[in-house]
Amino acid sequence: MSEYKKPLPKPDPITAPFWESVKAHAMKIQRCNDTGKFFFYPRGLSPFTLSDNVSWEPVSGRGVVHAFTIVYQNRDPAFAEEVPYVVAIVELEEGARLMSTLVDVEPDPEHVRIGMPVEVVYDDVTEEITLPHFRPVRAD
């Protein structure tokens, strides 16, 4: 594993279960136990009820592109070599939305579309941190 030079998340007590699940290549996100709805980003209270009756539940890692942008310029030297790249909001099958990058797809509006089925892939960037990215679902 080469030295990773980009900014990395710093797990805290609230976000640690998410990062641990991603490290295990088995993504979990929070669910409000009062409503049954999944939500993301990690937090101590349900955004639906403001209750702390929440749990970490496994998710499929499959969803669709809800929105996207193609980054053509990035002045941060850590990212400059990778342009262009696709940043997307992915709506998981479970209903929660999260932001990530799309991989294994040409960063061109001809190849990325709203509603495109995607699946999570795990990028073990350091021994401590794994990042979730998404790729188009392969037609097997």
Phi, psi and omega in degrees: 000122179282165181293127181272124188255357182272162176300145180237153176294153176242094181304143175235180184302330180280320184269346184306318179300325177296309183295325177295319180292321179293320177301325179277004181058040180212075188304134172235143172228172185278151176228137174283120182284345177280324183252341184082002183273139174276153177210156178211134030268156181298139178202167185281340182232149176294133176287349182270325186234352186061022177267155174268014179278071181235157178218162176265124184233145176295145175236163185290333186079008179248149179186203179225156175289120178269322178202158178204162171218152176252122181271119180256340179226138173213117184279349175286120183303333180294334183251347190302326183287344186264356182288146355280157174212163186253126171253131184225152166262120182256128173264113180291157177306329182281353174107337180285153177243140175218155181263138179201186174255150173265137178236168179059033176215142178296128180284072184214137181302342176287340186248349180241136179215153174298136181088357180295127178293135180224163177220152182287145169230148186251133181245103180282088187278333173218177177291336182263331190238132171241136179253136175272129172239173177232149177227158175302143177294130181279137176279100181267000000 
